[in-house]
PDB file of N, CA and C in Angstrom:
ATOM      1  N   HIS A   1     -12.044 -11.572  -0.548  1.00 52.00           N
ATOM      2  CA  HIS A   1     -11.169 -12.320   0.378  1.00 52.00           C
ATOM      3  C   HIS A   1      -9.740 -12.250  -0.134  1.00 52.00           C
ATOM      4  N   CYS A   2      -8.825 -11.921   0.752  1.00 65.00           N
ATOM      5  CA  CYS A   2      -7.414 -11.827   0.381  1.00 65.00           C
ATOM      6  C   CYS A   2      -6.628 -12.803   1.245  1.00 65.00           C
ATOM      7  N   ASP A   3      -6.046 -13.803   0.612  1.00 79.00           N
ATOM      8  CA  ASP A   3      -5.325 -14.833   1.355  1.00 79.00           C
ATOM      9  C   ASP A   3      -3.816 -14.635   1.321  1.00 79.00           C
ATOM     10  N   LEU A   4      -3.383 -13.418   1.083  1.00 85.00           N
ATOM     11  CA  LEU A   4      -1.958 -13.103   1.077  1.00 85.00           C
ATOM     12  C   LEU A   4      -1.501 -12.772   2.499  1.00 85.00           C
ATOM     13  N   ASP A   5      -0.207 -12.932   2.725  1.00 86.00           N
ATOM     14  CA  ASP A   5       0.379 -12.655   4.034  1.00 86.00           C
ATOM     15  C   ASP A   5       1.122 -11.324   3.965  1.00 86.00           C
ATOM     16  N   PHE A   6       0.655 -10.352   4.737  1.00 89.00           N
ATOM     17  CA  PHE A   6       1.239  -9.015   4.732  1.00 89.00           C
ATOM     18  C   PHE A   6       2.088  -8.803   5.972  1.00 89.00           C
ATOM     19  N   PRO A   7       3.353  -8.439   5.801  1.00 89.00           N
ATOM     20  CA  PRO A   7       4.200  -8.193   6.973  1.00 89.00           C
ATOM     21  C   PRO A   7       3.776  -6.911   7.690  1.00 89.00           C
ATOM     22  N   THR A   8       4.088  -6.842   8.973  1.00 90.00           N
ATOM     23  CA  THR A   8       3.773  -5.640   9.743  1.00 90.00           C
ATOM     24  C   THR A   8       5.042  -4.953  10.242  1.00 90.00           C
ATOM     25  N   GLY A   9       6.188  -5.418   9.795  1.00 90.00           N
ATOM     26  CA  GLY A   9       7.445  -4.791  10.180  1.00 90.00           C
ATOM     27  C   GLY A   9       8.400  -4.730   9.007  1.00 90.00           C
ATOM     28  N   LEU A  10       9.200  -3.677   8.973  1.00 89.00           N
ATOM     29  CA  LEU A  10      10.206  -3.499   7.927  1.00 89.00           C
ATOM     30  C   LEU A  10      11.404  -2.809   8.565  1.00 89.00           C
ATOM     31  N   THR A  11      12.566  -3.421   8.447  1.00 88.00           N
ATOM     32  CA  THR A  11      13.785  -2.833   9.011  1.00 88.00           C
ATOM     33  C   THR A  11      14.780  -2.606   7.887  1.00 88.00           C
ATOM     34  N   SER A  12      14.480  -1.641   7.083  1.00 75.00           N
ATOM     35  CA  SER A  12      15.294  -1.324   5.911  1.00 75.00           C
ATOM     36  C   SER A  12      16.500  -0.485   6.328  1.00 75.00           C
ATOM     37  N   ASN A  13      17.490  -1.166   6.918  1.00 75.00           N
ATOM     38  CA  ASN A  13      18.655  -0.454   7.456  1.00 75.00           C
ATOM     39  C   ASN A  13      19.968  -0.911   6.817  1.00 75.00           C
ATOM     40  N   ASP A  14      19.899  -1.381   5.594  1.00 71.00           N
ATOM     41  CA  ASP A  14      21.074  -1.775   4.811  1.00 71.00           C
ATOM     42  C   ASP A  14      21.799  -3.006   5.343  1.00 71.00           C
ATOM     43  N   ASP A  15      21.129  -3.853   6.149  1.00 72.00           N
ATOM     44  CA  ASP A  15      21.780  -5.088   6.598  1.00 72.00           C
ATOM     45  C   ASP A  15      21.271  -6.310   5.820  1.00 72.00           C
ATOM     46  N   ALA A  16      20.419  -6.070   4.799  1.00 68.00           N
ATOM     47  CA  ALA A  16      19.892  -7.103   3.906  1.00 68.00           C
ATOM     48  C   ALA A  16      18.909  -8.051   4.589  1.00 68.00           C
ATOM     49  N   THR A  17      18.541  -7.803   5.824  1.00 74.00           N
ATOM     50  CA  THR A  17      17.556  -8.612   6.524  1.00 74.00           C
ATOM     51  C   THR A  17      16.271  -7.812   6.657  1.00 74.00           C
ATOM     52  N   ASN A  18      15.165  -8.366   6.162  1.00 79.00           N
ATOM     53  CA  ASN A  18      13.870  -7.708   6.231  1.00 79.00           C
ATOM     54  C   ASN A  18      13.921  -6.317   5.608  1.00 79.00           C
ATOM     55  N   ALA A  19      14.658  -6.207   4.508  1.00 86.00           N
ATOM     56  CA  ALA A  19      14.898  -4.913   3.880  1.00 86.00           C
ATOM     57  C   ALA A  19      13.788  -4.488   2.926  1.00 86.00           C
ATOM     58  N   TYR A  20      12.960  -5.435   2.478  1.00 91.00           N
ATOM     59  CA  TYR A  20      11.882  -5.132   1.546  1.00 91.00           C
ATOM     60  C   TYR A  20      10.551  -5.609   2.100  1.00 91.00           C
ATOM     61  N   TYR A  21       9.484  -4.938   1.708  1.00 93.00           N
ATOM     62  CA  TYR A  21       8.132  -5.307   2.108  1.00 93.00           C
ATOM     63  C   TYR A  21       7.685  -6.442   1.186  1.00 93.00           C
ATOM     64  N   VAL A  22       7.800  -7.674   1.667  1.00 93.00           N
ATOM     65  CA  VAL A  22       7.545  -8.859   0.850  1.00 93.00           C
ATOM     66  C   VAL A  22       6.187  -9.454   1.205  1.00 93.00           C
ATOM     67  N   ILE A  23       5.312  -9.457   0.215  1.00 93.00           N
ATOM     68  CA  ILE A  23       3.998 -10.080   0.349  1.00 93.00           C
ATOM     69  C   ILE A  23       4.120 -11.488  -0.216  1.00 93.00           C
ATOM     70  N   ASN A  24       3.980 -12.491   0.633  1.00 90.00           N
ATOM     71  CA  ASN A  24       4.092 -13.878   0.181  1.00 90.00           C
ATOM     72  C   ASN A  24       2.972 -14.210  -0.795  1.00 90.00           C
ATOM     73  N   GLU A  25       3.309 -14.994  -1.816  1.00 89.00           N
ATOM     74  CA  GLU A  25       2.361 -15.421  -2.855  1.00 89.00           C
ATOM     75  C   GLU A  25       1.882 -14.274  -3.737  1.00 89.00           C
ATOM     76  N   LEU A  26       2.584 -13.152  -3.746  1.00 92.00           N
ATOM     77  CA  LEU A  26       2.208 -11.998  -4.548  1.00 92.00           C
ATOM     78  C   LEU A  26       2.145 -12.334  -6.041  1.00 92.00           C
ATOM     79  N   SER A  27       2.932 -13.269  -6.494  1.00 92.00           N
ATOM     80  CA  SER A  27       2.980 -13.611  -7.921  1.00 92.00           C
ATOM     81  C   SER A  27       1.622 -14.086  -8.448  1.00 92.00           C
ATOM     82  N   ARG A  28       0.733 -14.492  -7.557  1.00 91.00           N
ATOM     83  CA  ARG A  28      -0.614 -14.907  -7.979  1.00 91.00           C
ATOM     84  C   ARG A  28      -1.471 -13.713  -8.399  1.00 91.00           C
ATOM     85  N   TYR A  29      -1.068 -12.515  -7.986  1.00 93.00           N
ATOM     86  CA  TYR A  29      -1.825 -11.292  -8.289  1.00 93.00           C
ATOM     87  C   TYR A  29      -0.882 -10.219  -8.842  1.00 93.00           C
ATOM     88  N   PRO A  30      -0.340 -10.413 -10.028  1.00 94.00           N
ATOM     89  CA  PRO A  30       0.649  -9.463 -10.554  1.00 94.00           C
ATOM     90  C   PRO A  30       0.071  -8.104 -10.930  1.00 94.00           C
ATOM     91  N   HIS A  31      -1.231  -8.034 -11.211  1.00 96.00           N
ATOM     92  CA  HIS A  31      -1.856  -6.770 -11.599  1.00 96.00           C
ATOM     93  C   HIS A  31      -2.550  -6.184 -10.376  1.00 96.00           C
ATOM     94  N   ASN A  32      -1.824  -5.317  -9.691  1.00 97.00           N
ATOM     95  CA  ASN A  32      -2.289  -4.801  -8.416  1.00 97.00           C
ATOM     96  C   ASN A  32      -1.934  -3.339  -8.255  1.00 97.00           C
ATOM     97  N   ILE A  33      -2.404  -2.763  -7.181  1.00 97.00           N
ATOM     98  CA  ILE A  33      -2.061  -1.395  -6.791  1.00 97.00           C
ATOM     99  C   ILE A  33      -1.626  -1.439  -5.337  1.00 97.00           C
ATOM    100  N   PHE A  34      -0.482  -0.847  -5.049  1.00 97.00           N
ATOM    101  CA  PHE A  34       0.096  -0.843  -3.709  1.00 97.00           C
ATOM    102  C   PHE A  34       0.298   0.612  -3.298  1.00 97.00           C
ATOM    103  N   LYS A  35      -0.266   0.995  -2.151  1.00 98.00           N
ATOM    104  CA  LYS A  35      -0.150   2.375  -1.677  1.00 98.00           C
ATOM    105  C   LYS A  35       0.260   2.396  -0.214  1.00 98.00           C
ATOM    106  N   VAL A  36       1.026   3.419   0.142  1.00 98.00           N
ATOM    107  CA  VAL A  36       1.477   3.606   1.515  1.00 98.00           C
ATOM    108  C   VAL A  36       1.092   5.022   1.952  1.00 98.00           C
ATOM    109  N   PHE A  37       0.563   5.117   3.175  1.00 98.00           N
ATOM    110  CA  PHE A  37       0.122   6.395   3.726  1.00 98.00           C
ATOM    111  C   PHE A  37       0.798   6.643   5.066  1.00 98.00           C
ATOM    112  N   ASN A  38       1.125   7.918   5.340  1.00 97.00           N
ATOM    113  CA  ASN A  38       1.704   8.250   6.639  1.00 97.00           C
ATOM    114  C   ASN A  38       0.604   8.366   7.685  1.00 97.00           C
ATOM    115  N   ARG A  39       0.979   8.689   8.898  1.00 95.00           N
ATOM    116  CA  ARG A  39       0.009   8.712  10.008  1.00 95.00           C
ATOM    117  C   ARG A  39      -1.032   9.813   9.879  1.00 95.00           C
ATOM    118  N   TRP A  40      -0.797  10.779   9.005  1.00 96.00           N
ATOM    119  CA  TRP A  40      -1.763  11.842   8.776  1.00 96.00           C
ATOM    120  C   TRP A  40      -2.689  11.521   7.597  1.00 96.00           C
ATOM    121  N   GLY A  41      -2.513  10.348   7.011  1.00 97.00           N
ATOM    122  CA  GLY A  41      -3.367   9.938   5.897  1.00 97.00           C
ATOM    123  C   GLY A  41      -2.908  10.414   4.538  1.00 97.00           C
ATOM    124  N   ASN A  42      -1.702  10.969   4.474  1.00 97.00           N
ATOM    125  CA  ASN A  42      -1.164  11.428   3.191  1.00 97.00           C
ATOM    126  C   ASN A  42      -0.488  10.275   2.461  1.00 97.00           C
ATOM    127  N   GLU A  43      -0.793  10.131   1.177  1.00 98.00           N
ATOM    128  CA  GLU A  43      -0.145   9.092   0.381  1.00 98.00           C
ATOM    129  C   GLU A  43       1.319   9.469   0.172  1.00 98.00           C
ATOM    130  N   VAL A  44       2.221   8.563   0.555  1.00 98.00           N
ATOM    131  CA  VAL A  44       3.654   8.839   0.418  1.00 98.00           C
ATOM    132  C   VAL A  44       4.315   7.956  -0.638  1.00 98.00           C
ATOM    133  N   PHE A  45       3.629   6.880  -1.041  1.00 98.00           N
ATOM    134  CA  PHE A  45       4.164   5.981  -2.075  1.00 98.00           C
ATOM    135  C   PHE A  45       3.004   5.244  -2.735  1.00 98.00           C
ATOM    136  N   SER A  46       3.105   5.079  -4.041  1.00 98.00           N
ATOM    137  CA  SER A  46       2.089   4.339  -4.779  1.00 98.00           C
ATOM    138  C   SER A  46       2.724   3.739  -6.026  1.00 98.00           C
ATOM    139  N   ILE A  47       2.323   2.513  -6.332  1.00 97.00           N
ATOM    140  CA  ILE A  47       2.837   1.867  -7.533  1.00 97.00           C
ATOM    141  C   ILE A  47       1.812   0.857  -8.039  1.00 97.00           C
ATOM    142  N   GLU A  48       1.738   0.729  -9.344  1.00 97.00           N
ATOM    143  CA  GLU A  48       0.905  -0.309  -9.942  1.00 97.00           C
ATOM    144  C   GLU A  48       1.785  -1.513 -10.243  1.00 97.00           C
ATOM    145  N   ASP A  49       1.201  -2.688 -10.161  1.00 97.00           N
ATOM    146  CA  ASP A  49       1.911  -3.948 -10.423  1.00 97.00           C
ATOM    147  C   ASP A  49       3.109  -4.114  -9.488  1.00 97.00           C
ATOM    148  N   TYR A  50       2.845  -3.930  -8.212  1.00 97.00           N
ATOM    149  CA  TYR A  50       3.875  -4.065  -7.174  1.00 97.00           C
ATOM    150  C   TYR A  50       4.524  -5.440  -7.230  1.00 97.00           C
ATOM    151  N   SER A  51       5.843  -5.475  -7.026  1.00 96.00           N
ATOM    152  CA  SER A  51       6.579  -6.746  -7.106  1.00 96.00           C
ATOM    153  C   SER A  51       7.566  -6.914  -5.951  1.00 96.00           C
ATOM    154  N   ASN A  52       7.122  -6.611  -4.733  1.00 95.00           N
ATOM    155  CA  ASN A  52       7.925  -6.806  -3.513  1.00 95.00           C
ATOM    156  C   ASN A  52       9.231  -6.013  -3.522  1.00 95.00           C
ATOM    157  N   ASP A  53       9.174  -4.778  -3.994  1.00 93.00           N
ATOM    158  CA  ASP A  53      10.396  -3.986  -4.077  1.00 93.00           C
ATOM    159  C   ASP A  53      10.333  -2.662  -3.311  1.00 93.00           C
ATOM    160  N   TRP A  54       9.362  -2.522  -2.404  1.00 95.00           N
ATOM    161  CA  TRP A  54       9.317  -1.314  -1.581  1.00 95.00           C
ATOM    162  C   TRP A  54      10.215  -1.509  -0.366  1.00 95.00           C
ATOM    163  N   TYR A  55      11.109  -0.564  -0.135  1.00 93.00           N
ATOM    164  CA  TYR A  55      12.062  -0.652   0.978  1.00 93.00           C
ATOM    165  C   TYR A  55      11.902   0.500   1.963  1.00 93.00           C
ATOM    166  N   GLY A  56      10.745   1.149   1.939  1.00 95.00           N
ATOM    167  CA  GLY A  56      10.506   2.251   2.865  1.00 95.00           C
ATOM    168  C   GLY A  56      10.819   3.605   2.272  1.00 95.00           C
ATOM    169  N   GLN A  57      10.726   3.725   0.957  1.00 96.00           N
ATOM    170  CA  GLN A  57      10.993   5.000   0.293  1.00 96.00           C
ATOM    171  C   GLN A  57       9.688   5.712  -0.037  1.00 96.00           C
ATOM    172  N   ASN A  58       9.787   7.030  -0.230  1.00 97.00           N
ATOM    173  CA  ASN A  58       8.614   7.791  -0.652  1.00 97.00           C
ATOM    174  C   ASN A  58       8.549   7.802  -2.183  1.00 97.00           C
ATOM    175  N   ALA A  59       7.614   8.552  -2.730  1.00 96.00           N
ATOM    176  CA  ALA A  59       7.415   8.596  -4.180  1.00 96.00           C
ATOM    177  C   ALA A  59       8.625   9.154  -4.920  1.00 96.00           C
ATOM    178  N   ASN A  60       9.487   9.914  -4.228  1.00 97.00           N
ATOM    179  CA  ASN A  60      10.684  10.482  -4.845  1.00 97.00           C
ATOM    180  C   ASN A  60      11.926   9.612  -4.645  1.00 97.00           C
ATOM    181  N   GLY A  61      11.753   8.452  -4.026  1.00 95.00           N
ATOM    182  CA  GLY A  61      12.886   7.560  -3.787  1.00 95.00           C
ATOM    183  C   GLY A  61      13.669   7.861  -2.522  1.00 95.00           C
ATOM    184  N   GLU A  62      13.191   8.809  -1.718  1.00 96.00           N
ATOM    185  CA  GLU A  62      13.865   9.170  -0.471  1.00 96.00           C
ATOM    186  C   GLU A  62      13.389   8.263   0.653  1.00 96.00           C
ATOM    187  N   LYS A  63      14.280   7.914   1.562  1.00 94.00           N
ATOM    188  CA  LYS A  63      13.912   7.048   2.680  1.00 94.00           C
ATOM    189  C   LYS A  63      12.938   7.757   3.609  1.00 94.00           C
ATOM    190  N   LEU A  64      11.863   7.053   3.947  1.00 96.00           N
ATOM    191  CA  LEU A  64      10.890   7.586   4.900  1.00 96.00           C
ATOM    192  C   LEU A  64      11.434   7.447   6.319  1.00 96.00           C
ATOM    193  N   PRO A  65      11.031   8.334   7.212  1.00 95.00           N
ATOM    194  CA  PRO A  65      11.473   8.220   8.607  1.00 95.00           C
ATOM    195  C   PRO A  65      10.801   7.052   9.311  1.00 95.00           C
ATOM    196  N   ASP A  66      11.391   6.636  10.422  1.00 95.00           N
ATOM    197  CA  ASP A  66      10.780   5.602  11.258  1.00 95.00           C
ATOM    198  C   ASP A  66       9.342   5.986  11.576  1.00 95.00           C
ATOM    199  N   GLY A  67       8.497   4.987  11.650  1.00 96.00           N
ATOM    200  CA  GLY A  67       7.115   5.241  12.015  1.00 96.00           C
ATOM    201  C   GLY A  67       6.202   4.128  11.551  1.00 96.00           C
ATOM    202  N   THR A  68       4.945   4.310  11.831  1.00 97.00           N
ATOM    203  CA  THR A  68       3.934   3.348  11.406  1.00 97.00           C
ATOM    204  C   THR A  68       3.193   3.930  10.208  1.00 97.00           C
ATOM    205  N   TYR A  69       3.083   3.126   9.166  1.00 98.00           N
ATOM    206  CA  TYR A  69       2.462   3.530   7.915  1.00 98.00           C
ATOM    207  C   TYR A  69       1.328   2.571   7.583  1.00 98.00           C
ATOM    208  N   ASP A  70       0.286   3.109   6.973  1.00 97.00           N
ATOM    209  CA  ASP A  70      -0.812   2.270   6.500  1.00 97.00           C
ATOM    210  C   ASP A  70      -0.508   1.814   5.081  1.00 97.00           C
ATOM    211  N   VAL A  71      -0.847   0.565   4.806  1.00 97.00           N
ATOM    212  CA  VAL A  71      -0.619  -0.031   3.493  1.00 97.00           C
ATOM    213  C   VAL A  71      -1.966  -0.471   2.935  1.00 97.00           C
ATOM    214  N   ILE A  72      -2.216  -0.109   1.682  1.00 96.00           N
ATOM    215  CA  ILE A  72      -3.420  -0.575   0.983  1.00 96.00           C
ATOM    216  C   ILE A  72      -2.966  -1.340  -0.252  1.00 96.00           C
ATOM    217  N   PHE A  73      -3.495  -2.535  -0.400  1.00 96.00           N
ATOM    218  CA  PHE A  73      -3.181  -3.397  -1.536  1.00 96.00           C
ATOM    219  C   PHE A  73      -4.486  -3.792  -2.202  1.00 96.00           C
ATOM    220  N   LYS A  74      -4.583  -3.538  -3.506  1.00 96.00           N
ATOM    221  CA  LYS A  74      -5.783  -3.900  -4.260  1.00 96.00           C
ATOM    222  C   LYS A  74      -5.373  -4.686  -5.495  1.00 96.00           C
ATOM    223  N   VAL A  75      -6.161  -5.684  -5.816  1.00 95.00           N
ATOM    224  CA  VAL A  75      -5.945  -6.447  -7.046  1.00 95.00           C
ATOM    225  C   VAL A  75      -6.840  -5.848  -8.116  1.00 95.00           C
ATOM    226  N   LYS A  76      -6.238  -5.486  -9.248  1.00 94.00           N
ATOM    227  CA  LYS A  76      -7.003  -4.908 -10.348  1.00 94.00           C
ATOM    228  C   LYS A  76      -7.981  -5.946 -10.895  1.00 94.00           C
ATOM    229  N   ASP A  77      -9.146  -5.492 -11.289  1.00 90.00           N
ATOM    230  CA  ASP A  77     -10.183  -6.313 -11.924  1.00 90.00           C
ATOM    231  C   ASP A  77     -10.729  -7.412 -11.031  1.00 90.00           C
ATOM    232  N   LYS A  78     -10.474  -7.357  -9.742  1.00 90.00           N
ATOM    233  CA  LYS A  78     -11.043  -8.325  -8.809  1.00 90.00           C
ATOM    234  C   LYS A  78     -11.465  -7.568  -7.552  1.00 90.00           C
ATOM    235  N   ASP A  79     -12.370  -8.138  -6.826  1.00 89.00           N
ATOM    236  CA  ASP A  79     -12.825  -7.513  -5.589  1.00 89.00           C
ATOM    237  C   ASP A  79     -11.961  -8.002  -4.433  1.00 89.00           C
ATOM    238  N   ILE A  80     -10.666  -7.754  -4.556  1.00 89.00           N
ATOM    239  CA  ILE A  80      -9.721  -8.171  -3.525  1.00 89.00           C
ATOM    240  C   ILE A  80      -8.949  -6.939  -3.073  1.00 89.00           C
ATOM    241  N   SER A  81      -8.992  -6.679  -1.786  1.00 90.00           N
ATOM    242  CA  SER A  81      -8.203  -5.577  -1.244  1.00 90.00           C
ATOM    243  C   SER A  81      -7.844  -5.900   0.202  1.00 90.00           C
ATOM    244  N   MET A  82      -6.790  -5.250   0.652  1.00 92.00           N
ATOM    245  CA  MET A  82      -6.302  -5.471   2.009  1.00 92.00           C
ATOM    246  C   MET A  82      -5.765  -4.159   2.549  1.00 92.00           C
ATOM    247  N   VAL A  83      -6.109  -3.871   3.791  1.00 92.00           N
ATOM    248  CA  VAL A  83      -5.572  -2.704   4.480  1.00 92.00           C
ATOM    249  C   VAL A  83      -4.793  -3.248   5.669  1.00 92.00           C
ATOM    250  N   ASN A  84      -3.587  -2.767   5.825  1.00 93.00           N
ATOM    251  CA  ASN A  84      -2.732  -3.230   6.909  1.00 93.00           C
ATOM    252  C   ASN A  84      -1.827  -2.070   7.338  1.00 93.00           C
ATOM    253  N   TYR A  85      -0.958  -2.325   8.251  1.00 95.00           N
ATOM    254  CA  TYR A  85       0.015  -1.316   8.672  1.00 95.00           C
ATOM    255  C   TYR A  85       1.404  -1.951   8.615  1.00 95.00           C
ATOM    256  N   VAL A  86       2.399  -1.093   8.588  1.00 95.00           N
ATOM    257  CA  VAL A  86       3.781  -1.577   8.687  1.00 95.00           C
ATOM    258  C   VAL A  86       4.543  -0.618   9.606  1.00 95.00           C
ATOM    259  N   ASP A  87       5.292  -1.211  10.506  1.00 95.00           N
ATOM    260  CA  ASP A  87       6.154  -0.455  11.411  1.00 95.00           C
ATOM    261  C   ASP A  87       7.539  -0.398  10.792  1.00 95.00           C
ATOM    262  N   LEU A  88       7.925   0.768  10.321  1.00 94.00           N
ATOM    263  CA  LEU A  88       9.195   0.971   9.625  1.00 94.00           C
ATOM    264  C   LEU A  88      10.262   1.440  10.622  1.00 94.00           C
ATOM    265  N   ARG A  89      11.343   0.686  10.702  1.00 92.00           N
ATOM    266  CA  ARG A  89      12.473   1.041  11.570  1.00 92.00           C
ATOM    267  C   ARG A  89      13.753   0.943  10.766  1.00 92.00           C
ATOM    268  N   ARG A  90      14.629   1.881  10.948  1.00 83.00           N
ATOM    269  CA  ARG A  90      15.909   1.903  10.204  1.00 83.00           C
ATOM    270  C   ARG A  90      17.044   1.419  11.083  1.00 83.00           C
TER     271      ARG A  90
END
């Protein structure tokens, strides 16, 4: 069971509003894995111990294009995981 709140929209367009993918109460699960996949199922971003700092970039730090991406969040050493989507708009 995952009682975290996952956003479904991200508008990382340099206006400082909704610029980061913020999972509320994330501090309760600091040891986690966060992955983002494009519409073809390719992993475009992955990080361990995610801390609400993804702004729509790929693994090389380049901005991803507008689109819908799948997000997978897993808590290490616990049977907690969440699959969601995010609509990225610039």
